[in-house]
Coordinates of C-alpha atoms in Angstrom, one line a residue:
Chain A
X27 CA 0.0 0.0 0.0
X28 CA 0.7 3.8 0.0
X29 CA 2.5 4.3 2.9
X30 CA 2.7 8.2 4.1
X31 CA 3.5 10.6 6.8
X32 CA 2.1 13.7 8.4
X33 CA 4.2 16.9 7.4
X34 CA 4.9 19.0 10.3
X35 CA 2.4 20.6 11.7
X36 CA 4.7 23.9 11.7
X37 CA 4.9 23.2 8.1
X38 CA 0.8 22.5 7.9
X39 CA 0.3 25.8 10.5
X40 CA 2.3 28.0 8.0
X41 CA 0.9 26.6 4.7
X42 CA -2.9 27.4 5.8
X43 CA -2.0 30.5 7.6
X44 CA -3.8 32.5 5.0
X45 CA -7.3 31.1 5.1
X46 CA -9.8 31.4 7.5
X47 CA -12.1 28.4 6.1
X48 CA -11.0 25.1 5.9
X49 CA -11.8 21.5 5.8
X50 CA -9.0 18.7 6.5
X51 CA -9.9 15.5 4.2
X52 CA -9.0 12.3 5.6
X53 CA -8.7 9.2 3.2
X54 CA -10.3 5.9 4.2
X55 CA -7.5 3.6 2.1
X56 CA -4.0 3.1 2.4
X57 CA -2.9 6.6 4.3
X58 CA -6.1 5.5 6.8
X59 CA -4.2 1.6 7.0
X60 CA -0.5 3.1 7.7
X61 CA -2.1 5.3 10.4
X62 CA -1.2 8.8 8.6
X63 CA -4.3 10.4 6.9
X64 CA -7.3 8.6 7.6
X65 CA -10.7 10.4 9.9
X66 CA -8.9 10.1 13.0
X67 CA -5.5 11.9 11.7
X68 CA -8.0 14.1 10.1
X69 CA -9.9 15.4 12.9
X70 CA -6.4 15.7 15.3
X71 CA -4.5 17.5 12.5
X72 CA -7.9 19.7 12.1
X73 CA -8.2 20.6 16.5
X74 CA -4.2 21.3 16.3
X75 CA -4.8 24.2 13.7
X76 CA -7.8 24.9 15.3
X77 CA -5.8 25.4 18.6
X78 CA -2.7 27.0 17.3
X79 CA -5.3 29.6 15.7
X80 CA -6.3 30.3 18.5
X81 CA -3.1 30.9 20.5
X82 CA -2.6 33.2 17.2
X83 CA -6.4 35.0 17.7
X84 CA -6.6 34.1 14.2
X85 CA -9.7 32.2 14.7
X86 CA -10.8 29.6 11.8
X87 CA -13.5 27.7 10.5
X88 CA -12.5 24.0 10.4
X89 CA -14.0 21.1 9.8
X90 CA -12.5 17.3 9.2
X91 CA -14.2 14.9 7.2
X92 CA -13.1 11.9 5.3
X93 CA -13.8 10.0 1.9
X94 CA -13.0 6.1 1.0
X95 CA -10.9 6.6 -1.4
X96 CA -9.6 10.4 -3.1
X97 CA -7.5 8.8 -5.6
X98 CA -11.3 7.9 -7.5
X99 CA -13.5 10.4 -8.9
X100 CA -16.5 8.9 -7.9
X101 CA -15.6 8.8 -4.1
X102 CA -14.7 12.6 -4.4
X103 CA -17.6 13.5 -6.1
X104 CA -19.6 12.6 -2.9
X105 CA -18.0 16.2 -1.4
X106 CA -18.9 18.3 -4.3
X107 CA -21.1 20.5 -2.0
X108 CA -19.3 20.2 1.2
X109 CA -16.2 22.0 0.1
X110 CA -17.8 25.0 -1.2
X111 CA -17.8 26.3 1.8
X112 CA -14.2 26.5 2.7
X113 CA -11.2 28.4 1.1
X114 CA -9.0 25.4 1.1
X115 CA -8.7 21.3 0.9
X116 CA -6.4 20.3 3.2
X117 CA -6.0 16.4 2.2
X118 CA -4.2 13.9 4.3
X119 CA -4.5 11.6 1.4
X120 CA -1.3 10.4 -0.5
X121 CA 0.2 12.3 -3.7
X122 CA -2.5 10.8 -5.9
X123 CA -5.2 11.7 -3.7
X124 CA -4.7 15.5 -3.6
X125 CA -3.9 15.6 -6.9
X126 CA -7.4 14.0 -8.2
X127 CA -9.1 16.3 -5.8
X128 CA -6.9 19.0 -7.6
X129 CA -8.1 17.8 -11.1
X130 CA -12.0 17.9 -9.7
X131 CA -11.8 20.8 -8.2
X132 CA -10.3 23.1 -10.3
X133 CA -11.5 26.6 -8.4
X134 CA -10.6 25.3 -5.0
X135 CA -7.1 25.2 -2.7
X136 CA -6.0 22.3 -2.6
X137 CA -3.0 21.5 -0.2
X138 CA -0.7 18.4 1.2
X139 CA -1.1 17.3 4.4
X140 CA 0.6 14.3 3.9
X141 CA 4.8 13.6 2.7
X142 CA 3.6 10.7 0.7
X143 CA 6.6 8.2 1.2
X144 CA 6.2 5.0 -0.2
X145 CA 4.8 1.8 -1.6
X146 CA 5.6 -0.6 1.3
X147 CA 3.8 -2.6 4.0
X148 CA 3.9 -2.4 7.7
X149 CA 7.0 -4.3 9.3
X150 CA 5.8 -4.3 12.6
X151 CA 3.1 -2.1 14.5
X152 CA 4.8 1.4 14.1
X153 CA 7.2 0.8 11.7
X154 CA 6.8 0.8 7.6
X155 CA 8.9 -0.8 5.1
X156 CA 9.5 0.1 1.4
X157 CA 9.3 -2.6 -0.8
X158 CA 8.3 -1.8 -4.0
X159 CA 9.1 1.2 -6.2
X160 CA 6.8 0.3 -9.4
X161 CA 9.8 0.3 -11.8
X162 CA 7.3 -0.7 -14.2
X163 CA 9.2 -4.0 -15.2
X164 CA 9.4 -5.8 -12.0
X165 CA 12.1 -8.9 -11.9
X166 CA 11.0 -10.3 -8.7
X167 CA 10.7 -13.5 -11.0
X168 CA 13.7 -13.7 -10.8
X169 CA 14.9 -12.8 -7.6
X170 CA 12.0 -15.1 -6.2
X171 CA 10.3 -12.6 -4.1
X172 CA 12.8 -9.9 -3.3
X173 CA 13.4 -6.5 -5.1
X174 CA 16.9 -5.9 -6.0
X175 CA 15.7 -2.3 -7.5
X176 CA 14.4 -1.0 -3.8
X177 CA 16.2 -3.5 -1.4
X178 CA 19.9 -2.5 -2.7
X179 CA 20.5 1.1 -2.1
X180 CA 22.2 1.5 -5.9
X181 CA 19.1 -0.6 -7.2
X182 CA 21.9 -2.7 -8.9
X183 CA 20.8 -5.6 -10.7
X184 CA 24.2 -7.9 -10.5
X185 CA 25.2 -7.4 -6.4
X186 CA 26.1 -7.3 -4.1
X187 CA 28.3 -4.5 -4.4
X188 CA 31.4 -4.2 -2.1
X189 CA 30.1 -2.7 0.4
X190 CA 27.9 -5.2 2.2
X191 CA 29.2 -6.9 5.1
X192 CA 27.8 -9.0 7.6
X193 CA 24.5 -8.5 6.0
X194 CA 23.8 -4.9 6.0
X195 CA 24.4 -2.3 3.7
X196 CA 27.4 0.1 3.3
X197 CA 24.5 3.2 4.4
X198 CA 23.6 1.3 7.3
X199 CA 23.7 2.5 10.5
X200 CA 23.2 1.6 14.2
X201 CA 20.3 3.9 14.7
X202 CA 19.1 2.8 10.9
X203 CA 20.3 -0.7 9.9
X204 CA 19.8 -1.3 6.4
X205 CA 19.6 -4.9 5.5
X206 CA 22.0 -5.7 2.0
X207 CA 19.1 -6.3 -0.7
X208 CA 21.1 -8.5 -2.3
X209 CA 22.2 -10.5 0.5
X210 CA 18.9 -11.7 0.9
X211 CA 18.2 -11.9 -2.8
X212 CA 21.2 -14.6 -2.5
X213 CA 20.2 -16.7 0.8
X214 CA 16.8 -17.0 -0.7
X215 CA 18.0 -18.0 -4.1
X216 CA 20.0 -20.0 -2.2
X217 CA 17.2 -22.0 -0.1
X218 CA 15.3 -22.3 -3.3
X219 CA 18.2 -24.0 -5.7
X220 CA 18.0 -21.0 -8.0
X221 CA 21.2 -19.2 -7.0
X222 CA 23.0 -19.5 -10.6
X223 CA 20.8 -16.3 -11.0
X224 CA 23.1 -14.9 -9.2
X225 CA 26.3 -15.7 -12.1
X226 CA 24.1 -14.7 -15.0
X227 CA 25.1 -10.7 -16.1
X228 CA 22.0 -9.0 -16.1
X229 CA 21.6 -7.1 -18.8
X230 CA 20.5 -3.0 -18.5
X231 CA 17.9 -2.0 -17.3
X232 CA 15.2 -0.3 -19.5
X233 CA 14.1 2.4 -17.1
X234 CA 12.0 4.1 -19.7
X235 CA 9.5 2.1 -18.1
X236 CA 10.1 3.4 -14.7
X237 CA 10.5 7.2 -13.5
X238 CA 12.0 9.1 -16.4
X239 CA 9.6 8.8 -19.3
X240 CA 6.8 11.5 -17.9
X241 CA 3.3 10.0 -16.1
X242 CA 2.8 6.5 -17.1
X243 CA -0.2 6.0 -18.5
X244 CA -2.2 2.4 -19.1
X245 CA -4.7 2.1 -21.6
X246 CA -7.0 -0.7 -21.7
X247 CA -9.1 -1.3 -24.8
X248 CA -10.7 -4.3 -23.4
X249 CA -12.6 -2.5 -20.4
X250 CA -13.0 1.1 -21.5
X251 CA -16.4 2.8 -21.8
X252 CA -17.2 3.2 -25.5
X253 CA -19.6 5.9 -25.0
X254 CA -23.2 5.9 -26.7
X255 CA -23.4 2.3 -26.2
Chain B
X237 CA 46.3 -6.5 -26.9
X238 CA 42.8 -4.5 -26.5
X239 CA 44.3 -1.0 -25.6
X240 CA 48.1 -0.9 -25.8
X241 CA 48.6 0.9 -22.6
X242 CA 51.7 0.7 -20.2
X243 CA 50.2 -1.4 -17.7
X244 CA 48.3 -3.9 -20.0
X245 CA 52.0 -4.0 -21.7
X246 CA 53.4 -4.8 -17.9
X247 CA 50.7 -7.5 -17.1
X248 CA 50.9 -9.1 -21.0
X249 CA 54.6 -9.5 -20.8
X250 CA 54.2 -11.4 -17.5
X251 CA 55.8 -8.6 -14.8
X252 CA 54.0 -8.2 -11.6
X253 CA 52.5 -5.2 -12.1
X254 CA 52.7 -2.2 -9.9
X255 CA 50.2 0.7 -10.1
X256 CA 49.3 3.9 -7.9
X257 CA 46.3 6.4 -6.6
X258 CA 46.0 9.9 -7.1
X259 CA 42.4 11.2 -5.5
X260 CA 42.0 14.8 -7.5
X261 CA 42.1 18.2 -5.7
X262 CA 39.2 19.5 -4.1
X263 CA 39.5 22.6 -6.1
X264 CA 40.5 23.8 -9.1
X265 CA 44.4 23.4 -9.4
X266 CA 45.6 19.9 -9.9
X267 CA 49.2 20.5 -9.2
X268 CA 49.3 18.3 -5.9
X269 CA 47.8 15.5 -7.7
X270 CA 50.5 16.3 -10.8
X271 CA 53.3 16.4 -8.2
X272 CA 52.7 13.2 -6.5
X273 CA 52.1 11.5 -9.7
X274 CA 55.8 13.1 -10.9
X275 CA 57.3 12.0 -8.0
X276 CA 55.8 8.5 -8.4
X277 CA 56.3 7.6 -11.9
X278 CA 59.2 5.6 -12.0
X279 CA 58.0 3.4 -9.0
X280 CA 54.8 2.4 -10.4
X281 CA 53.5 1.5 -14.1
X282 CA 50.1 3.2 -13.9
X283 CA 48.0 5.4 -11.6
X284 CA 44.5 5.0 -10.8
X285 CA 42.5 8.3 -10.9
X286 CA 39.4 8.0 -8.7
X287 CA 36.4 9.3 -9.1
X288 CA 35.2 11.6 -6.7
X289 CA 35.9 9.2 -4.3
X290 CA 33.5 8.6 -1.3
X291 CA 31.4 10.2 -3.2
X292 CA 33.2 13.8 -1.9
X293 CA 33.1 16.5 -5.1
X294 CA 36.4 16.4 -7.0
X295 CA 38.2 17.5 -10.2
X296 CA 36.9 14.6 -12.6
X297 CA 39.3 11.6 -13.3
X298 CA 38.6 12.2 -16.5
X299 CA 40.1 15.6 -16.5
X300 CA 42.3 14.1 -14.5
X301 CA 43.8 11.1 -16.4
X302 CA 44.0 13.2 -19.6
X303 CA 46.7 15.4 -17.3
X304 CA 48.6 12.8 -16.5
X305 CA 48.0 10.9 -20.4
X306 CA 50.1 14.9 -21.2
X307 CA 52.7 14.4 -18.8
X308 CA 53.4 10.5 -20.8
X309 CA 51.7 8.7 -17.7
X310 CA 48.9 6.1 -18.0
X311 CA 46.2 6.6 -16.1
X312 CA 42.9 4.2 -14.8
X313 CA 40.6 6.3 -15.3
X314 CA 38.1 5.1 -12.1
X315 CA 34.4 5.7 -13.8
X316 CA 31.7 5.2 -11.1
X317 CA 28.2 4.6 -12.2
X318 CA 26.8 6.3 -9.1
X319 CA 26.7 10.2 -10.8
X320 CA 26.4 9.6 -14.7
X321 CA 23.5 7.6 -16.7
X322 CA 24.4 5.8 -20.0
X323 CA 24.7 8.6 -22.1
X324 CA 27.2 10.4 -19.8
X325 CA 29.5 7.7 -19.3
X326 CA 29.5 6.8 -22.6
X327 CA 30.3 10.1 -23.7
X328 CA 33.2 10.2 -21.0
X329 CA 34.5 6.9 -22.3
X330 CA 35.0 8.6 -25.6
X331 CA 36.3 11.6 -24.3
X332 CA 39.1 9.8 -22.2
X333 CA 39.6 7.6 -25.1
X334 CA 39.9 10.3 -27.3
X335 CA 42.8 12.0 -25.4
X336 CA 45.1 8.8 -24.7
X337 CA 43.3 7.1 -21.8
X338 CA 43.6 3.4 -22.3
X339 CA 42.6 1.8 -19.0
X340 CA 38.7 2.4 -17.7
X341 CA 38.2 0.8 -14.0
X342 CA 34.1 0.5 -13.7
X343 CA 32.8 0.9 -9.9
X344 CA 29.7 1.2 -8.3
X345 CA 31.0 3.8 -6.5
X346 CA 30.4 4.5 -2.4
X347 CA 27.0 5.4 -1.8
X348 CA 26.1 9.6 -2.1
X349 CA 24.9 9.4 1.2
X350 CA 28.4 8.5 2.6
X351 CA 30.5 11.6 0.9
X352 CA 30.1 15.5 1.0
X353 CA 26.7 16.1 -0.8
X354 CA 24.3 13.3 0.8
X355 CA 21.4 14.9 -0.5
X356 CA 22.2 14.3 -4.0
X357 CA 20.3 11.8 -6.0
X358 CA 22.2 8.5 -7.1
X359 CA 21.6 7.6 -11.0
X360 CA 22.8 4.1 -10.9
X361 CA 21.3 3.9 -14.4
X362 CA 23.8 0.9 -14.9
X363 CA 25.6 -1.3 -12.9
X364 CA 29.9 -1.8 -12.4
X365 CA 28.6 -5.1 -14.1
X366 CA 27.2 -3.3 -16.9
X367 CA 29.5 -0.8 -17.4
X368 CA 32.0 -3.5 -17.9
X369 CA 30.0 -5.3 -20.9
X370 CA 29.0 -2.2 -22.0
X371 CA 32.7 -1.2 -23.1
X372 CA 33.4 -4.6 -24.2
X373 CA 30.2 -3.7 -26.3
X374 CA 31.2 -0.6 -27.7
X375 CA 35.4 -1.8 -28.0
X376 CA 34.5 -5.3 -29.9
X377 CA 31.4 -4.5 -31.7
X378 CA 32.1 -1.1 -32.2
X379 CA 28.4 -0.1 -31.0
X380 CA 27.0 1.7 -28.4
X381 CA 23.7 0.6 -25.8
X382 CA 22.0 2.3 -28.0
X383 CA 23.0 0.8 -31.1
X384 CA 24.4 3.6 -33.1
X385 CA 28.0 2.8 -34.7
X386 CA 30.8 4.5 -33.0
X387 CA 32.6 7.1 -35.6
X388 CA 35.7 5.7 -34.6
X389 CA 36.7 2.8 -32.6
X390 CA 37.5 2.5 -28.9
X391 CA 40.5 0.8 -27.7
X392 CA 40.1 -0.2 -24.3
X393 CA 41.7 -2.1 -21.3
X394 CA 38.6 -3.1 -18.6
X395 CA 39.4 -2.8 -15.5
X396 CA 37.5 -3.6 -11.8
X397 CA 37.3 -4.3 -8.5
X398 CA 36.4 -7.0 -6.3
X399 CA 36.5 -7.2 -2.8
X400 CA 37.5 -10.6 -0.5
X401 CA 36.3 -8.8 2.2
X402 CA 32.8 -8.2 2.0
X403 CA 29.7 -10.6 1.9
X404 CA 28.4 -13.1 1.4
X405 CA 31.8 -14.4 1.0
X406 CA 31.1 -17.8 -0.5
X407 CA 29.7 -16.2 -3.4
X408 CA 32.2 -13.2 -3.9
X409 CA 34.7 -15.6 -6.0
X410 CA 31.5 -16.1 -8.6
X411 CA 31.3 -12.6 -8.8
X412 CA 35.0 -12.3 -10.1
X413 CA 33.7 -14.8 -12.8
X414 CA 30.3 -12.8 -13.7
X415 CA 32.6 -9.5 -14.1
X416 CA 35.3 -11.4 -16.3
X417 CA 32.1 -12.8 -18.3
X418 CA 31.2 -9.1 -18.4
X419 CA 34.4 -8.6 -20.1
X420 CA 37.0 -7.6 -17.3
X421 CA 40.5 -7.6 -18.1
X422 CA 42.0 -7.0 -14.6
X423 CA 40.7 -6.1 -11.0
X424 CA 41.8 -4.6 -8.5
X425 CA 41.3 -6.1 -4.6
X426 CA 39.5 -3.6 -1.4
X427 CA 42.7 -3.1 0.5
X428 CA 44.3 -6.2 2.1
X429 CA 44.8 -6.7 5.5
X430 CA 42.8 -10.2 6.9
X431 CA 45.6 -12.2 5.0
X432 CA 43.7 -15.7 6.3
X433 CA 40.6 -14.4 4.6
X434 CA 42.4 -13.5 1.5
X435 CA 44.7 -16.8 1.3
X436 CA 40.9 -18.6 0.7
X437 CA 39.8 -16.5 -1.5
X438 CA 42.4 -16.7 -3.7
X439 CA 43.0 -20.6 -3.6
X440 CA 39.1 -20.7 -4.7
X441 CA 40.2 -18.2 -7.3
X442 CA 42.8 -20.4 -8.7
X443 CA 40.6 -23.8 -8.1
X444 CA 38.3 -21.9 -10.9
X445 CA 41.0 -21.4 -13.1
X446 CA 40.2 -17.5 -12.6
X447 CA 43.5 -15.8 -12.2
X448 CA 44.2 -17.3 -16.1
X449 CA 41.2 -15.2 -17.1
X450 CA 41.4 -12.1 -15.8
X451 CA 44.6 -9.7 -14.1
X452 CA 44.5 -9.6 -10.6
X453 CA 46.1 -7.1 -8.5
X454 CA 46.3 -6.7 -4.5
X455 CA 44.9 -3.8 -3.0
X456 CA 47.1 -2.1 -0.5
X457 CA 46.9 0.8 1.9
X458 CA 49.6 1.2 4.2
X459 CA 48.0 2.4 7.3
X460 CA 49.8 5.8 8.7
X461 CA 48.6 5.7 12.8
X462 CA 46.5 3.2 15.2
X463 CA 43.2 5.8 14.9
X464 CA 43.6 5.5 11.2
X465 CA 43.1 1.6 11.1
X466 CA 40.4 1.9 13.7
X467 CA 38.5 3.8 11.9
X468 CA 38.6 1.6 9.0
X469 CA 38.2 -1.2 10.9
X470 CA 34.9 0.2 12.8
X471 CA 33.6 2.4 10.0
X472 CA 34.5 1.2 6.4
X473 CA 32.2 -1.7 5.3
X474 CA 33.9 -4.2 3.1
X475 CA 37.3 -3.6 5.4
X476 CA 38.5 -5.9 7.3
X477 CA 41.8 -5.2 9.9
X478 CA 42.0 -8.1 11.9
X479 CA 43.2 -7.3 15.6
X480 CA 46.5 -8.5 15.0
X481 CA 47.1 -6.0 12.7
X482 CA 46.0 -3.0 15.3
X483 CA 48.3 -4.6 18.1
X484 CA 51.2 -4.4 15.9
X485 CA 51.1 -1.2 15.2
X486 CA 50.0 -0.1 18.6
X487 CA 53.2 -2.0 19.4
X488 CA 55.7 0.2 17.7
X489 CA 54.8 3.5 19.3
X490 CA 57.9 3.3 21.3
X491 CA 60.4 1.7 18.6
X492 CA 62.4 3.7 16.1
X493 CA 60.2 5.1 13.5
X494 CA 57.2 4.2 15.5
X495 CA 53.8 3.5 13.8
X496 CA 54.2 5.2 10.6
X497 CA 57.4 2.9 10.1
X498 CA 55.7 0.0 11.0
X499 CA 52.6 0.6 9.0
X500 CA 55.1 1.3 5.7
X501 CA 56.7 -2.3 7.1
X502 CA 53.2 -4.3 7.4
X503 CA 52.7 -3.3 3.5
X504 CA 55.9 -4.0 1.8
X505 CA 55.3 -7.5 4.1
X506 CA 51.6 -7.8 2.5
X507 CA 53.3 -7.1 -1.2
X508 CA 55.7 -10.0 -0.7
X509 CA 53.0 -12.4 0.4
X510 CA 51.0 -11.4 -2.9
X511 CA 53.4 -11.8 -4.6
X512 CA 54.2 -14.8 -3.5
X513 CA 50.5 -16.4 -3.5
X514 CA 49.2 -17.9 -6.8
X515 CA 47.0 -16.3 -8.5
X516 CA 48.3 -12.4 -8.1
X517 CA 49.6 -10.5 -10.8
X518 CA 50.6 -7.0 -9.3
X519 CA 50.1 -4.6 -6.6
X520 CA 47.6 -1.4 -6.4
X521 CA 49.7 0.1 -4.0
X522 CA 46.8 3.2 -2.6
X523 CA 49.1 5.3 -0.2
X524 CA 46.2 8.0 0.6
X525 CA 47.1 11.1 1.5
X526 CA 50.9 9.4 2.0
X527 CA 51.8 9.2 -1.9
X528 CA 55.6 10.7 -1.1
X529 CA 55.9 6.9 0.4
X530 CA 55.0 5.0 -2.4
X531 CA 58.9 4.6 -3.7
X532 CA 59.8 3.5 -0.1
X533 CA 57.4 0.9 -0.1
X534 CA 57.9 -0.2 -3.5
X535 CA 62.2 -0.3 -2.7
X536 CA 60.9 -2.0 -0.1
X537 CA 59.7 -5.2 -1.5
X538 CA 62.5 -5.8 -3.6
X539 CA 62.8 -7.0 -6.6
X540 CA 60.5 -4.5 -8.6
X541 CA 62.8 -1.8 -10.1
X542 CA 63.0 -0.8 -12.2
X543 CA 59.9 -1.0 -14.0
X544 CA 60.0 -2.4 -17.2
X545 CA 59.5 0.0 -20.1
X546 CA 58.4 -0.4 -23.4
X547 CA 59.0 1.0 -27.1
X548 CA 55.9 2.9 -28.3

């Protein structure tokens, strides 16, 4: 899932400092899951302005509320009337979210609430992993299950590199210890008989797929609406 | 021969091979780097020019290498893949090329996080690995990633690393064989020190029949005080300085010379044993920040000078 992060509220307090209406949109999906941006987060990020205008005598109108999902048109068509009467979207939902609110409400603020971090899944309660970056040509076929592309810091495709030792990552450290992507790649291959992965060169990487070719964008024939049928 | 340069020459004609390190200036005038690389040249056959290494901003090595290429020395020009995508390096392959450089030593490069501007972001667009096929690519079939013919050719001598001392260890002599199947001439090794560790990984070498493949050459870094190797020892992963190593030179604090001297010792020792052991073909000798010492040590070993030299 997405994973996220509340910005700072210092950095929330200063980017809403201007408007005196405003409603804090809480996503039910992903941001709800990883504990960032879902009602609850909503409605304490929403009393923390609220508060700090206060202590400011800049008094606001503020109101939290939250949608399944603001990544879908549909979902955020349910709060066409609700937002006309504030100045400004504050959306705790990931980058897609407040971006499809953005594209639906073209009159309207629209701001972050959210650092959207990741595609990852949670490690433990409290603590989020990264585990996918959506490359677009995913090779965990043949790395049986582990990405080489976000587990190895240099998303090398024939490593490890020289820098791993005793399992961790040259960047790791003791506060942050960094397991070495491909030393797991190769214990794994190694448990399942497939470790003369590991000898083949593998050839470059076509990232045109991945982060450098502007939006990626999938069209489906098969399940698109032809209209006037 | 794929390049023709002096040390390809050295390791063709069957010498144990002897190159340097020059890390560029952290400026704009080179003339340290020129001086120590004058004041080395008739120890050592080539000099490897690194690129910004530890990922700390630097002159280029390719600006670098063409200085010393001037001056009648043959450079390694070091090319990381951590700061340059496909197109870049392959226009700086061509550029070296184009001046004289000969020898191109592909590295991953340490991690931008580690050097002087950790919020930079890494490229990585290829691998060491695929750096290295890449130039055998563009050398032996005269084409680039891309496909487009080269103008003119590139002659080339592939150089790499590879390190005994990192992990998993079992699998780091395969590695060797997957770079000299990516078309690796000759490595280099991380900087010796845990000689039991190295001793295994070089009989495995020779069991594969590797060291008939490919030019190997021993990494070594003569350590200059006790808080330098403990440093290295707590804070450089892929180093390994056994204790033994710490106590000895924690042990000649109070003899003639002291530490420095026995540091100098401890490397002219580790050249012999290389030299000794199957499977080695030179010495990277990387005296950082103590390049004035790099005749002493070479002297040292014996047997070395003078370097061979050969008709253009």
């Amino acid at each position: 899932m997405i994973i996220g992060e509340r910005k700072p509220l210092e950095e929330i307090f200063d980017r809403t400092a201007s408007f005196k209406k405003i409603l804090v949109l809480g996503c039910e999906t992903c941001v709800a899951v990883c504990l960032a941006g879902g009602k609850k987060e909503a409605e304490e990020t929403a009393s923390s302005i609220s508060l700090h205008r206060k202590e400011e005598s800049k008094p606001v109108e503020i109101k939290a509320d939250s949608i399944q999902r603001q990544c879908e048109y549909e979902f955020v068509d349910e709060i066409a009337d609700l937002v006309k009467d504030y100045d400004v979207v504050l959306s705790m939902a990931c980058g897609v979210g407040v971006q499809t609110l953005a594209e639906k409400l073209p009159d309207k603020f629209v701001l972050p609430g959210l650092n959207t971090q990741f595609l990852g899944f949670p490690l433990e309660q409290g603590v989020w992993m990264e585990n996918c970056q959506a490359c677009g040509n995913c090779v965990l076929d043949m790395t049986y299950g582990i990405c080489p592309i976000t587990r190895c810091s240099k998303s090398i495709l024939n490593g490890p590199c020289g820098g791993s030792s005793e399992g961790l990552c040259e960047i790791s450290t003791q506060d942050n210890e960094i397991a070495c992507g491909w030393h797991l790649i190769y214990e794994r291959l190694k448990v399942l008989g497939k470790q003369e992965y590991m000898n083949e060169v593998v050839p470059l990487k076509d990232w045109s797929s991945s982060f450098h070719g502007g939006p990626r964008k999938i069209v489906r024939e098969d399940v698109k609406i032809v209209r006037g049928e | 021969m794929f390049a023709g340069s002096n040390l390809e020459k050295v390791l063709t004609n069957g010498h144990f091979a002897v190159t340097g390190e020059l890390g560029p200036m952290m400026g704009t005038d080179l003339e340290e780097c020129l001086e120590h690389a004058e004041h080395n040249r008739n120890h050592v056959d080539a000099f490897n020019i690194t690129d910004n290494q530890t990922a700390v901003v630097r002159l280029p090595s390719l600006v670098t290498a063409i200085r010393l290429v001037d001056r009648g020395m043959d450079p390694i020009m070091q090319m990381t893949v951590r700061d340059r995508n496909r197109i870049m390096l392959q226009s700086d392959l061509l550029g070296g090329a184009s001046c004289g450089v000969k020898n191109f030593l592909c590295i991953q490069g340490d991690h931008q996080l580690l050097g002087s501007e950790p919020q930079a972001k890494g490229v990585y667009d290829l691998d060491s690995t695929q750096l290295m096929s890449t130039i055998r690519k563009i050398r032996d079939e005269n084409t680039f990633i891309g496909g487009g013919e080269l103008q003119a050719p590139l002659d080339a001598f592939i150089g790499g690393v590879v390190n005994p001392f990192a992990d998993p260890f079992e699998y780091r002599v395969d590695r060797l064989e997957k770079k000299i199947a990516a078309g690796v001439n000759f490595v280099q090794t991380q900087c010796i020190y845990d000689m039991d560790r190295l001793k295994e990984y070089m009989k495995r070498v020779v069991d594969k029949g590797l060291h008939e493949k490919c030019y190997i050459l021993a990494g070594i870094t003569p350590l200059k005080a006790v808080g330098a190797a403990m440093y290295m020892k707590n804070n450089v992963a892929g180093i390994i300085i056994p204790d033994e190593i710490v106590k000895r030179l924690k042990g000649a604090k109070n003899k003639e010379g002291g530490v420095k001297q026995e540091g100098l010792k401890i490397a002219i020792e580790q050249i012999q044993q290389c030299r000794e052991m199957e499977g080695f073909h030179g010495a990277h000798v990387m005296a950082i920040a103590w390049e004035e010492k790099v005749p002493e040590i070479v002297e040292g070993v014996g047997g070395l000078l003078p370097r061979p030299k050969f008709d253009d």
